Every structure is written in C-alpha cells, then in structure tokens.
C-alpha cells in the first residue's frame, strides 16, 4: 500500500465560468510533484480546495490519510503554504508573524526561523511594505519551514520575481527538497522551475488533469517528433497529443507506441515543458505557426 | 546589566481554539489596533460614566440640553462601530480579503493569513462575535440606561419621544450590522453589503443630528414615539440582543462549522 501525503480523488468544483472536472492524483510521502498548467487551468483552485478555502462540488481530499475538511486543524498542522501573492499584512512585520506562528504550530522552531531570517537577511522589525517581492517570498518560506511541515504547498512561488530573486528562491527550494523528507506540491506554469526538483507531474488543461505520472515515465511514454509537413497524414495526425505546425515543418508530441505511424521524422525525448505545451495545443486543437526552422 | 531576554512564545496546549486564534490575531495585527481599541474603550467608558453621573446627579441640566442624550448615545455607537471593525476577523470572499490585506489600519480583515494556518473558520467567527457583542453592549446600554431612568424618575418623561426614536434606530442599526457583517443575509455582493452598512451608519448619524439640533421637531412629532421608550424600549433592546445571540448560535456558527473559509 502506498504511503500518501496527499490524495486527490475525483475532485470537482463548479464556478459560473470555469469547471474543475473530476481531477485525481496522488502524492507519495517524500516526493515532489509539479502541478503544471497554463494560467486559469485550475491550479490555484485545487490548492484552495486542499486548504478548505473554497468548497468542493464533489470528490475527496485526504492529507496523510485525513479528510481535509473534517480534520482541518490536524491537516494544516502538517501543511506549509507559500502563495503566489504574499499573504503578509503589509503593516505587520516578520517578528509579529513568528510570534503568531509560535502560538499556533506545535512544532514551531524559533532557532530555525531565526537562522533562515538571518541567512536571507530579513529585517525582523521592518514592515512588510518595505520588503521586495523576493524578500516577501523568502519571509513566507522562513515562516513556513520553521514549523517543520511535512507537506509543502507552493503556489507559483517564483511568479513575479526578478531573475536573481527567482534563482535564489529556486536554490532554496532545491536545498529544501534535497533531503527528501518533505512532500511537495509545486504549482507552476514555469515548467523550468521543476527541473531537477520534481519526481512526478500532473498536467492540468482547462480544469481537467490530462496526465499524472512520474517524470521518468514521460520519456518512456512520449516522444517529440519533428519533420516536414508532408510526413503528416489525416490518419497519423489524429494520433498526436498536440501538433505545432510551421509553413514547412511540424513538431508533435506522440505516444511512443504510435511512432510506427510516422515516417521520415526525427525523434527526441520530451521534457515537462513539451508535455505541457503540446497537451495545451492538442486541447485547443490549434495550429501554431512556427517562427522558423529552429523550433526546438 | 544585560537586558533580560524576553521569554519565547510557545504553543500552549491548554488554550482553547478560540483563545489560540485570538493570540494569533493579536500577534498578527500588531500593537496599533490594540492601542486604538483600548483608547476607544476608555473613551466610551468615560462617556458613559459622565452621562450616567450627569443624568443622576445633574438631571435638570441633562434634560434641558437637548444635545446631551443623543451625543451620549451616538458617541457610544461610534465607539462600538470602530471597536468591531478593528477587531473583526470574519472571513470574506477572496477579492475582498486580498484588498483588505493592506487595509489593516482601518479594518482587521486578515483572512488570507488565517486561512492556511491551523485555525478553524468558526473560531474566527466566535472571536469576531465577542468583539461585536462588546461593541453592541455600549450601544444597548446607551438606550437601556435612559429607559430605566424614565421608569424610575418622572422628570425623564420629557425625553421619552427622543429616546423612543433613538432606541429603535440603535436596535435596527445593530441588527442590520449584525445580519450583514456575519453573512446571515446571503446572496449580496461585497459592494452591496458595504453600501447598506454605510447607509445604516449615515441614517444613524442623521437621526443623531436631527434629535440634537431640534431638526426632527420640525418634521415629526417626536412625542408620538414615546411609547417606544421605558419598558417597551428595554424590551426592544433585549429582544434584539436575544435574537442576535440565537441567530449566531443556531444558524451562523453551525454554518461556519460546515462551510469552507470563503464560502458563506
């Protein structure tokens, strides 16, 4: 039996203009899962449902085997959350927050918090309004990590950061996940952030989870093919997950078992970005014009 | 001599959920709101004490100056309103919450921070309700006290009409504030909610100014409202308090227990 940190079963949520449709995935203990999808695909909705911020229309969410709504406090004790937009009150400071967290978390580690605050140069008494975006993200990370969460939920933590701050935050995240004792759900549309971090990935397209698999399996299951447009026929086109067409050439994501249907194409191994982008293009049934020959 | 190091805050398992939530809330909002709250409470108490002493020991002056009673009542209401907004942590919808993040100096809606912590929504409702009841007590006392005076002292007969209007306005204001702030009335947008609350507050002040400046005398027969004072006035206040407590316990808290943070 799998030891699960997070189990999402047939999760649904209906809004007036958007529907999260029957999403299921599992995150094993100690693993890092990338939750990827374009903006508006439903990533933040899933996270809000996990945190019981909004009510689900159907399905089930279990955190370390506990129902996230019935045992909300016990679940949230184990969760560390870093948001895309900071949740910090701009007129408050990190010292006040640390005090509040010490009241509420059984495992609060003041020494660890002070270590992070010092290491990342976070002034304890300065108002958050004086912090840069990168500093706010680091502040949220310091507060989150100091209560020793077993499940980290990162909702686009690098969104809106300048390149230097983004690299710094990613380095911090890599250090955190390196030990392998924390389970991480990392929501992002910047798939490059997941390189060297994620063990598995769940792809969300238009509110549906089109794929949820270990990273290793992406290359086992899929291939990116490219070649002249003449290699595409009505029959083999329908076998593609997604196609990107140029004036003369194309590039497509196909399942490896379908490769025999394509002739005169070059084959390469896909990465997370390929899986996401081709899935989106396939979903849109769109033709994307290639900028030139070199379409890597 | 080296400064004695402050003892580190630690998780206290003996705290109730509400007490723990209150501690978190107090830490997060910092000292400004606490200081402002204390100042308001002290000012409101001083106003009440001064009015009570004035009414008892200097009854003639108290009754002759028409502005004394409305001022006493309305200042209490103002204190009450501020105290509640400063100490409220009722979850709002995400859009409002994100706006309120930077609005702490005026209103302590800190849902987004609280939402992901090991805190239950119902405890924030309980905490806010306490604050609402403390605030409402000032308002209700401001109408109950003169009503008691009317019953025990015949000289207060002259303010019966004023008090009748005042007591009814206060009861309606408190009830409307409660029904809207605690999402008893559902289906309203945040904008509509804000407009109705502001309108209630404006009407409240118009009544105050009208009563104070003899304005109302010109348009309405104030004495006609005399029957709403005395025992009726006290009963009205009591019914209002009881109704609020019953709705809170039977409907609002039960609903808050079952619903997600941003779902009302």
Coordinates of C-alpha atoms in Angstrom, one line a residue:
Chain A
X1 CA 0.0 0.0 0.0
X2 CA 1.3 3.5 -0.9
X3 CA 2.2 5.9 1.8
X4 CA 0.4 9.0 0.6
X5 CA 1.0 12.6 1.7
X6 CA -1.8 13.9 -0.5
X7 CA -4.6 12.1 -2.2
X8 CA -7.0 13.9 -4.5
X9 CA -9.9 11.8 -5.7
X10 CA -12.4 12.8 -8.4
X11 CA -12.2 16.5 -7.3
X12 CA -14.7 18.8 -8.8
X13 CA -15.6 22.5 -8.4
X14 CA -18.0 24.4 -10.5
X15 CA -17.9 28.2 -11.0
X16 CA -20.0 30.3 -13.3
X17 CA -17.3 30.4 -15.9
X18 CA -15.0 27.5 -15.0
X19 CA -15.2 23.9 -14.0
X20 CA -12.6 21.8 -12.3
X21 CA -13.6 18.4 -13.6
X22 CA -13.0 15.1 -11.8
X23 CA -9.3 15.7 -11.0
X24 CA -7.4 12.8 -9.4
X25 CA -3.8 12.5 -8.4
X26 CA -1.6 11.1 -5.6
X27 CA 1.5 12.5 -4.0
X28 CA 3.6 9.9 -2.1
X29 CA 5.5 10.8 1.0
X30 CA 8.8 12.4 0.4
X31 CA 8.1 13.1 -3.3
X32 CA 7.9 16.3 -5.2
X33 CA 5.0 16.8 -7.6
X34 CA 4.8 19.5 -10.2
X35 CA 1.2 20.8 -10.8
X36 CA 1.5 22.4 -14.2
X37 CA -0.9 24.1 -16.5
X38 CA -1.4 27.4 -18.2
X39 CA -2.9 30.4 -16.3
X40 CA -6.5 29.6 -15.4
X41 CA -6.1 25.9 -15.8
X42 CA -7.3 25.3 -12.2
X43 CA -4.0 25.0 -10.2
X44 CA -4.8 27.6 -7.6
X45 CA -8.4 26.3 -7.4
X46 CA -7.0 22.9 -6.4
X47 CA -4.8 24.4 -3.8
X48 CA -7.7 26.5 -2.4
X49 CA -9.7 23.3 -2.2
X50 CA -6.9 21.5 -0.4
X51 CA -6.7 24.4 2.1
X52 CA -10.5 24.3 2.5
X53 CA -10.6 27.9 1.4
X54 CA -13.4 27.1 -1.0
X55 CA -16.0 24.4 -1.0
X56 CA -15.7 21.5 -3.4
X57 CA -18.6 20.4 -5.6
X58 CA -17.5 16.8 -5.4
X59 CA -14.7 14.4 -4.7
X60 CA -12.3 13.8 -1.8
X61 CA -9.1 15.3 -0.5
X62 CA -7.0 13.3 2.0
X63 CA -3.9 14.7 3.7
X64 CA -1.8 12.0 5.3
X65 CA -5.0 9.9 5.3
X66 CA -7.1 12.6 7.0
X67 CA -10.1 14.3 5.4
X68 CA -9.0 18.0 4.8
X69 CA -12.3 19.4 5.9
X70 CA -13.2 17.1 8.8
X71 CA -9.8 17.3 10.4
X72 CA -8.8 20.7 9.2
X73 CA -6.5 21.7 12.1
X74 CA -4.6 18.4 12.1
X75 CA -4.2 18.6 8.3
X76 CA -3.0 22.3 8.4
X77 CA -0.5 21.5 11.2
X78 CA 1.3 19.4 8.6
X79 CA 1.0 21.8 5.7
X80 CA 3.4 24.6 4.8
X81 CA 2.0 27.0 2.3
X82 CA 3.8 29.6 0.2
X83 CA 1.5 31.6 -2.1
X84 CA 1.9 33.2 -5.4
X85 CA 0.8 36.5 -4.0
X86 CA 2.1 37.0 -0.5
X87 CA -0.4 36.7 2.3
X88 CA 1.5 39.0 4.5
X89 CA -0.2 42.0 6.1
X90 CA 1.9 44.9 4.9
X91 CA 1.6 46.9 8.1
X92 CA 2.9 44.0 10.1
X93 CA 6.4 42.5 10.3
X94 CA 8.1 39.1 10.3
X95 CA 8.7 39.3 14.1
X96 CA 4.9 39.5 14.7
X97 CA 4.3 36.7 12.3
X98 CA 6.9 34.5 14.0
X99 CA 5.2 35.1 17.4
X100 CA 1.8 34.2 15.9
X101 CA 3.1 31.1 14.3
X102 CA 4.7 30.1 17.6
X103 CA 1.2 30.2 19.2
X104 CA -0.4 28.1 16.5
X105 CA 2.1 25.5 15.5
X106 CA 3.1 22.7 17.9
X107 CA 6.4 22.2 16.1
X108 CA 7.4 25.8 15.8
X109 CA 11.2 26.1 15.8
X110 CA 12.3 29.6 16.7
X111 CA 16.0 28.8 16.2
X112 CA 15.4 27.5 12.7
X113 CA 13.3 30.6 11.9
X114 CA 16.0 32.9 13.2
X115 CA 18.6 31.0 11.2
X116 CA 16.6 31.5 7.9
X117 CA 15.8 35.1 8.7
X118 CA 19.5 35.8 9.3
X119 CA 20.6 33.8 6.3
X120 CA 18.2 35.5 4.0
X121 CA 18.8 38.9 5.6
X122 CA 15.1 39.6 6.6
X123 CA 14.9 42.5 8.9
X124 CA 12.7 41.4 11.8
X125 CA 11.1 44.7 12.7
X126 CA 10.7 46.3 9.3
X127 CA 7.2 46.4 7.9
X128 CA 6.4 44.0 5.0
X129 CA 5.5 47.1 2.9
X130 CA 9.3 47.8 2.8
X131 CA 10.2 44.3 1.6
X132 CA 10.8 43.5 -2.0
X133 CA 8.8 40.7 -3.7
X134 CA 11.8 38.4 -3.4
X135 CA 12.1 39.2 0.3
X136 CA 8.4 38.5 0.9
X137 CA 8.7 35.1 -0.7
X138 CA 11.7 34.3 1.4
X139 CA 9.8 35.6 4.5
X140 CA 6.9 33.2 3.7
X141 CA 9.4 30.4 3.2
X142 CA 11.2 31.1 6.5
X143 CA 7.9 31.2 8.4
X144 CA 6.7 28.0 6.6
X145 CA 9.8 26.0 7.1
X146 CA 10.2 26.8 10.7
X147 CA 7.1 24.8 11.7
X148 CA 8.5 21.7 10.1
X149 CA 5.7 21.0 7.6
X150 CA 5.5 17.5 6.2
X151 CA 3.7 18.7 3.1
X152 CA 4.8 21.9 1.4
X153 CA 2.3 23.5 -1.0
X154 CA 4.0 26.0 -3.2
X155 CA 1.6 28.1 -5.4
X156 CA 3.7 29.6 -8.1
X157 CA 6.3 30.9 -5.6
X158 CA 8.6 32.3 -8.3
X159 CA 5.9 34.2 -10.2
X160 CA 6.6 37.8 -10.5
X161 CA 10.2 37.5 -9.1
X162 CA 13.1 39.2 -10.9
X163 CA 15.6 36.7 -12.4
X164 CA 18.1 37.0 -9.5
X165 CA 15.4 36.5 -6.8
X166 CA 13.9 33.7 -8.8
X167 CA 17.2 31.8 -9.0
X168 CA 17.8 32.4 -5.2
X169 CA 14.3 31.1 -4.3
X170 CA 14.8 28.1 -6.6
X171 CA 18.1 27.4 -4.9
X172 CA 16.4 27.5 -1.6
X173 CA 13.7 25.1 -2.8
X174 CA 16.2 22.7 -4.2
X175 CA 18.0 22.6 -0.8
X176 CA 14.7 22.0 1.0
X177 CA 13.7 19.1 -1.2
X178 CA 17.2 17.6 -1.4
X179 CA 16.7 15.8 2.0
X180 CA 13.7 14.0 0.6
X181 CA 11.8 14.2 3.9
X182 CA 9.2 16.6 2.7
X183 CA 6.4 16.0 0.3
X184 CA 6.0 19.0 -2.0
X185 CA 3.1 20.0 -4.3
X186 CA 4.7 22.7 -6.6
X187 CA 2.2 24.5 -8.7
X188 CA 3.7 26.5 -11.6
X189 CA 3.3 27.4 -15.2
X190 CA 7.1 27.9 -15.5
X191 CA 8.0 24.3 -16.1
X192 CA 11.7 25.1 -15.9
X193 CA 11.3 25.6 -12.2
X194 CA 10.6 21.9 -11.8
X195 CA 13.8 20.8 -13.5
X196 CA 15.9 18.8 -11.1
X197 CA 13.2 19.1 -8.4
X198 CA 10.1 17.2 -9.4
X199 CA 9.6 13.5 -9.1
X200 CA 6.2 13.5 -10.8
X201 CA 4.0 15.8 -12.7
X202 CA 0.2 16.4 -13.0
X203 CA -0.8 18.3 -16.1
X204 CA -4.0 20.4 -15.9
X205 CA -5.7 21.6 -19.0
X206 CA -8.9 23.5 -18.9
X207 CA -9.8 22.2 -15.4
X208 CA -9.0 18.6 -16.3
X209 CA -6.0 16.5 -15.2
X210 CA -4.9 15.2 -18.6
X211 CA -1.8 13.4 -17.2
X212 CA -0.4 12.5 -13.8
X213 CA 2.8 10.5 -13.9
X214 CA 6.4 10.1 -12.6
X215 CA 8.9 12.3 -14.5
X216 CA 10.8 9.2 -15.7
X217 CA 7.7 7.9 -17.3
X218 CA 7.4 11.0 -19.6
X219 CA 10.3 9.8 -21.7
X220 CA 9.1 6.2 -21.6
X221 CA 5.6 7.1 -22.7
X222 CA 6.1 10.0 -25.0
X223 CA 8.3 11.3 -27.8
X224 CA 8.7 14.6 -29.6
X225 CA 8.8 14.1 -33.4
X226 CA 9.6 16.7 -36.0
X227 CA 9.9 16.7 -39.7
X228 CA 8.4 18.0 -42.9
X229 CA 4.6 18.6 -43.1
X230 CA 4.5 16.0 -45.8
X231 CA 5.0 13.4 -43.1
X232 CA 1.6 14.2 -41.6
X233 CA -1.4 12.4 -42.9
X234 CA -5.0 12.7 -41.7
X235 CA -4.6 9.3 -40.1
X236 CA -1.4 9.9 -38.1
X237 CA -2.4 13.5 -37.2
X238 CA -5.2 12.2 -35.0
X239 CA -2.6 10.1 -33.1
X240 CA -0.7 13.2 -31.9
X241 CA -1.2 14.6 -28.5
X242 CA -0.5 18.0 -29.8
X243 CA 1.0 19.5 -33.0
X244 CA 2.8 22.7 -33.7
X245 CA 2.9 23.5 -37.4
X246 CA 5.1 25.8 -39.4
X247 CA 5.0 26.7 -43.0
X248 CA 7.1 23.7 -44.0
X249 CA 7.8 21.8 -40.8
X250 CA 6.0 20.5 -37.8
X251 CA 6.7 19.3 -34.3
X252 CA 4.4 17.0 -32.3
X253 CA 4.1 15.0 -29.1
X254 CA 3.1 11.4 -29.6
X255 CA 2.9 8.3 -27.5
X256 CA 5.9 6.1 -28.3
X257 CA 3.6 3.2 -29.2
X258 CA 2.3 5.4 -32.1
X259 CA 5.7 6.1 -33.6
X260 CA 5.3 3.4 -36.2
X261 CA 2.6 5.5 -37.8
X262 CA 5.1 8.3 -38.7
X263 CA 7.8 8.1 -41.4
X264 CA 10.7 10.4 -42.1
X265 CA 10.6 12.1 -38.8
X266 CA 13.3 12.7 -36.2
X267 CA 12.5 11.6 -32.6
X268 CA 13.7 13.2 -29.4
X269 CA 12.9 12.8 -25.7
X270 CA 10.4 15.2 -24.3
X271 CA 10.6 17.2 -21.1
X272 CA 7.9 18.6 -18.8
X273 CA 7.5 21.7 -20.9
X274 CA 6.9 19.7 -24.0
X275 CA 4.3 17.6 -22.2
X276 CA 2.5 20.7 -21.1
X277 CA 2.7 22.8 -24.2
X278 CA 1.8 20.1 -26.6
X279 CA -1.1 19.0 -24.4
X280 CA -2.4 22.6 -24.4
X281 CA -2.1 22.8 -28.1
X282 CA -3.8 19.5 -28.6
X283 CA -6.6 20.6 -26.3
X284 CA -7.1 23.8 -28.2
X285 CA -6.9 22.0 -31.5
X286 CA -4.9 24.9 -32.5
X287 CA -2.3 25.4 -35.2
X288 CA 0.6 27.4 -34.0
X289 CA 2.8 29.0 -36.6
X290 CA 6.4 28.2 -36.3
X291 CA 8.8 31.1 -36.1
X292 CA 11.4 29.4 -38.2
X293 CA 13.2 26.2 -38.8
X294 CA 14.8 26.1 -35.4
X295 CA 11.8 25.4 -33.3
X296 CA 13.4 23.3 -30.5
Chain B
X1 CA 23.4 45.0 33.2
X2 CA 22.4 43.0 30.2
X3 CA 18.7 43.2 29.3
X4 CA 16.7 40.2 30.4
X5 CA 15.8 38.2 27.3
X6 CA 12.1 38.0 26.7
X7 CA 10.7 34.5 27.1
X8 CA 10.0 32.8 23.8
X9 CA 6.3 32.3 22.9
X10 CA 5.4 28.6 22.8
X11 CA 2.5 26.6 21.8
X12 CA 0.2 26.2 24.8
X13 CA -1.9 23.0 24.6
X14 CA -4.2 24.2 27.4
X15 CA -5.6 27.1 25.2
X16 CA -9.0 26.7 23.7
X17 CA -9.2 27.0 19.9
X18 CA -10.8 30.5 20.3
X19 CA -8.1 31.7 22.7
X20 CA -5.3 30.4 20.4
X21 CA -6.9 32.2 17.5
X22 CA -7.2 35.3 19.5
X23 CA -3.5 35.1 20.4
X24 CA -2.6 34.7 16.7
X25 CA -4.8 37.5 15.7
X26 CA -3.3 39.8 18.3
X27 CA 0.2 39.0 17.2
X28 CA -0.6 39.5 13.5
X29 CA -2.3 42.8 13.8
X30 CA 0.5 44.3 15.9
X31 CA 0.1 46.9 18.7
X32 CA -1.5 49.7 16.8
X33 CA -5.0 48.2 16.7
X34 CA -4.8 47.1 20.3
X35 CA -3.8 50.6 21.4
X36 CA -6.6 52.2 19.3
X37 CA -9.1 49.7 20.7
X38 CA -8.1 50.4 24.3
X39 CA -8.4 54.2 23.6
X40 CA -11.9 53.7 22.2
X41 CA -13.0 51.5 25.1
X42 CA -11.6 54.0 27.6
X43 CA -13.3 57.0 25.8
X44 CA -16.6 55.1 25.5
X45 CA -16.5 54.2 29.2
X46 CA -15.7 57.8 30.2
X47 CA -18.6 59.0 28.0
X48 CA -21.0 56.5 29.7
X49 CA -19.8 57.3 33.2
X50 CA -20.1 61.1 32.5
X51 CA -23.6 60.6 31.1
X52 CA -24.7 58.4 33.9
X53 CA -23.4 60.8 36.6
X54 CA -24.9 63.7 34.7
X55 CA -28.3 62.1 34.4
X56 CA -28.4 61.1 38.1
X57 CA -26.7 64.0 39.8
X58 CA -27.4 66.8 37.5
X59 CA -30.7 65.7 36.0
X60 CA -32.0 69.2 35.3
X61 CA -29.1 70.2 33.0
X62 CA -29.0 66.8 31.5
X63 CA -32.6 67.1 30.3
X64 CA -32.5 70.8 29.4
X65 CA -29.7 70.5 27.0
X66 CA -31.2 68.6 24.1
X67 CA -27.9 67.5 22.7
X68 CA -26.7 65.6 25.8
X69 CA -28.7 62.5 25.3
X70 CA -28.2 62.0 21.6
X71 CA -24.5 62.7 21.9
X72 CA -24.2 60.2 24.7
X73 CA -25.9 57.6 22.7
X74 CA -24.3 58.3 19.3
X75 CA -20.7 58.5 20.7
X76 CA -21.2 55.1 22.2
X77 CA -22.4 53.8 18.8
X78 CA -19.4 55.3 17.1
X79 CA -17.0 53.6 19.6
X80 CA -18.9 50.4 19.1
X81 CA -18.6 50.5 15.3
X82 CA -14.9 51.2 15.4
X83 CA -14.2 48.6 18.1
X84 CA -15.9 46.0 15.9
X85 CA -14.2 46.9 12.7
X86 CA -10.8 47.0 14.4
X87 CA -11.3 43.6 16.0
X88 CA -13.2 41.7 13.4
X89 CA -11.6 38.7 11.6
X90 CA -14.6 37.4 9.8
X91 CA -13.6 35.6 6.6
X92 CA -14.6 37.5 3.4
X93 CA -14.5 36.5 -0.2
X94 CA -11.1 36.2 -1.8
X95 CA -11.3 39.5 -3.6
X96 CA -12.2 41.5 -0.5
X97 CA -9.6 39.7 1.5
X98 CA -6.8 40.5 -0.9
X99 CA -7.8 44.1 -0.8
X100 CA -8.1 44.1 2.9
X101 CA -4.5 42.8 3.3
X102 CA -3.2 46.3 3.1
X103 CA -6.1 47.8 5.0
X104 CA -5.3 46.8 8.4
X105 CA -5.1 50.2 9.9
X106 CA -8.8 50.6 9.4
X107 CA -10.1 47.1 9.4
X108 CA -8.6 43.9 10.6
X109 CA -9.8 41.5 7.9
X110 CA -6.8 39.2 7.8
X111 CA -8.5 36.1 6.4
X112 CA -5.8 35.2 3.9
X113 CA -3.2 34.8 6.6
X114 CA -5.5 32.9 8.9
X115 CA -6.9 30.7 6.2
X116 CA -3.9 28.4 5.7
X117 CA -3.0 28.3 9.4
X118 CA -4.3 25.5 11.7
X119 CA -7.3 27.7 12.7
X120 CA -10.9 26.9 12.1
X121 CA -13.2 29.4 10.5
X122 CA -15.8 29.0 13.3
X123 CA -13.2 30.3 15.8
X124 CA -12.7 33.5 13.9
X125 CA -16.5 33.9 13.8
X126 CA -16.7 33.3 17.6
X127 CA -13.9 35.8 18.2
X128 CA -15.5 38.4 16.0
X129 CA -18.9 37.8 17.6
X130 CA -17.4 38.5 21.0
X131 CA -16.0 41.8 19.7
X132 CA -19.4 42.6 18.2
X133 CA -21.2 41.9 21.4
X134 CA -18.7 44.1 23.4
X135 CA -19.3 46.9 20.9
X136 CA -23.1 46.3 20.9
X137 CA -23.2 46.5 24.7
X138 CA -22.2 50.1 24.6
X139 CA -25.0 50.9 22.2
X140 CA -27.6 49.0 24.1
X141 CA -26.5 50.4 27.4
X142 CA -26.8 53.9 25.9
X143 CA -30.5 53.3 25.3
X144 CA -31.3 51.0 28.2
X145 CA -29.9 53.3 30.8
X146 CA -32.2 56.3 30.0
X147 CA -35.1 53.9 29.6
X148 CA -34.5 52.8 33.2
X149 CA -34.3 56.4 34.2
X150 CA -37.7 57.1 32.6
X151 CA -39.2 54.3 34.6
X152 CA -37.8 55.4 37.9
X153 CA -37.8 59.2 37.5
X154 CA -40.8 61.1 36.3
X155 CA -38.6 64.0 35.2
X156 CA -37.3 61.9 32.3
X157 CA -40.8 61.9 30.7
X158 CA -39.7 64.8 28.5
X159 CA -37.2 62.7 26.6
X160 CA -39.5 59.8 26.0
X161 CA -40.0 60.6 22.4
X162 CA -36.4 61.3 21.7
X163 CA -35.4 58.1 23.4
X164 CA -38.1 56.1 21.6
X165 CA -36.7 57.1 18.2
X166 CA -33.2 56.7 19.4
X167 CA -33.7 53.2 20.9
X168 CA -35.4 51.9 17.8
X169 CA -32.7 53.3 15.5
X170 CA -30.0 51.8 17.6
X171 CA -31.7 48.4 17.7
X172 CA -32.2 48.4 13.9
X173 CA -28.7 49.6 13.3
X174 CA -27.2 46.9 15.4
X175 CA -29.4 44.2 13.9
X176 CA -28.6 45.3 10.3
X177 CA -24.8 45.5 11.1
X178 CA -25.0 42.0 12.5
X179 CA -27.0 40.5 9.7
X180 CA -24.7 41.9 7.1
X181 CA -21.3 41.5 8.8
X182 CA -21.9 37.9 9.8
X183 CA -23.4 37.0 6.4
X184 CA -26.8 36.0 7.8
X185 CA -28.2 37.7 4.7
X186 CA -26.7 35.9 1.8
X187 CA -26.5 36.5 -1.9
X188 CA -25.4 40.1 -1.6
X189 CA -22.2 41.3 -3.3
X190 CA -19.5 42.8 -1.2
X191 CA -20.3 46.2 -2.8
X192 CA -24.0 46.0 -1.9
X193 CA -23.1 44.9 1.6
X194 CA -20.8 47.8 2.0
X195 CA -23.3 50.3 0.6
X196 CA -26.1 49.0 3.0
X197 CA -23.7 49.2 6.0
X198 CA -22.6 52.7 5.1
X199 CA -26.2 53.7 4.6
X200 CA -27.2 52.3 8.0
X201 CA -24.4 54.3 9.6
X202 CA -25.3 57.5 7.8
X203 CA -29.0 57.2 8.8
X204 CA -27.8 56.6 12.4
X205 CA -25.9 59.9 12.3
X206 CA -28.7 61.8 10.6
X207 CA -31.0 60.7 13.4
X208 CA -28.5 61.8 16.0
X209 CA -28.0 65.2 14.4
X210 CA -31.8 65.6 13.9
X211 CA -32.5 64.9 17.5
X212 CA -29.7 67.0 18.8
X213 CA -30.5 70.1 16.7
X214 CA -34.3 70.1 17.1
X215 CA -34.3 69.2 13.5
X216 CA -36.7 66.3 13.9
X217 CA -39.2 68.5 15.8
X218 CA -40.0 70.4 12.6
X219 CA -40.8 67.2 10.6
X220 CA -42.2 64.7 13.0
X221 CA -44.0 64.7 16.3
X222 CA -41.3 63.2 18.5
X223 CA -43.6 62.7 21.4
X224 CA -45.5 60.2 19.2
X225 CA -42.6 57.8 19.6
X226 CA -42.8 58.0 23.4
X227 CA -44.4 54.6 23.6
X228 CA -41.2 53.0 22.3
X229 CA -39.4 54.1 25.5
X230 CA -39.4 52.8 29.0
X231 CA -40.4 49.2 29.4
X232 CA -41.0 48.9 25.6
X233 CA -37.6 50.3 24.9
X234 CA -35.9 47.9 27.2
X235 CA -37.9 45.0 25.8
X236 CA -36.9 46.1 22.3
X237 CA -33.2 46.1 23.2
X238 CA -33.5 42.8 25.0
X239 CA -35.3 41.2 22.0
X240 CA -32.6 42.5 19.7
X241 CA -29.8 41.0 21.8
X242 CA -31.6 37.7 22.3
X243 CA -32.4 37.5 18.5
X244 CA -28.7 38.2 17.6
X245 CA -27.4 35.6 20.1
X246 CA -29.9 33.0 18.9
X247 CA -29.2 33.5 15.2
X248 CA -25.5 33.4 16.0
X249 CA -25.6 30.1 17.8
X250 CA -28.4 28.4 15.9
X251 CA -27.5 29.5 12.4
X252 CA -24.2 31.3 11.9
X253 CA -21.9 29.2 14.0
X254 CA -23.5 26.0 12.7
X255 CA -23.0 27.2 9.1
X256 CA -19.4 28.4 9.8
X257 CA -18.6 25.0 11.1
X258 CA -19.6 23.3 7.9
X259 CA -18.5 25.7 5.3
X260 CA -15.1 26.5 3.7
X261 CA -13.3 29.7 4.6
X262 CA -14.6 31.8 1.7
X263 CA -18.0 30.2 1.4
X264 CA -20.8 32.0 3.3

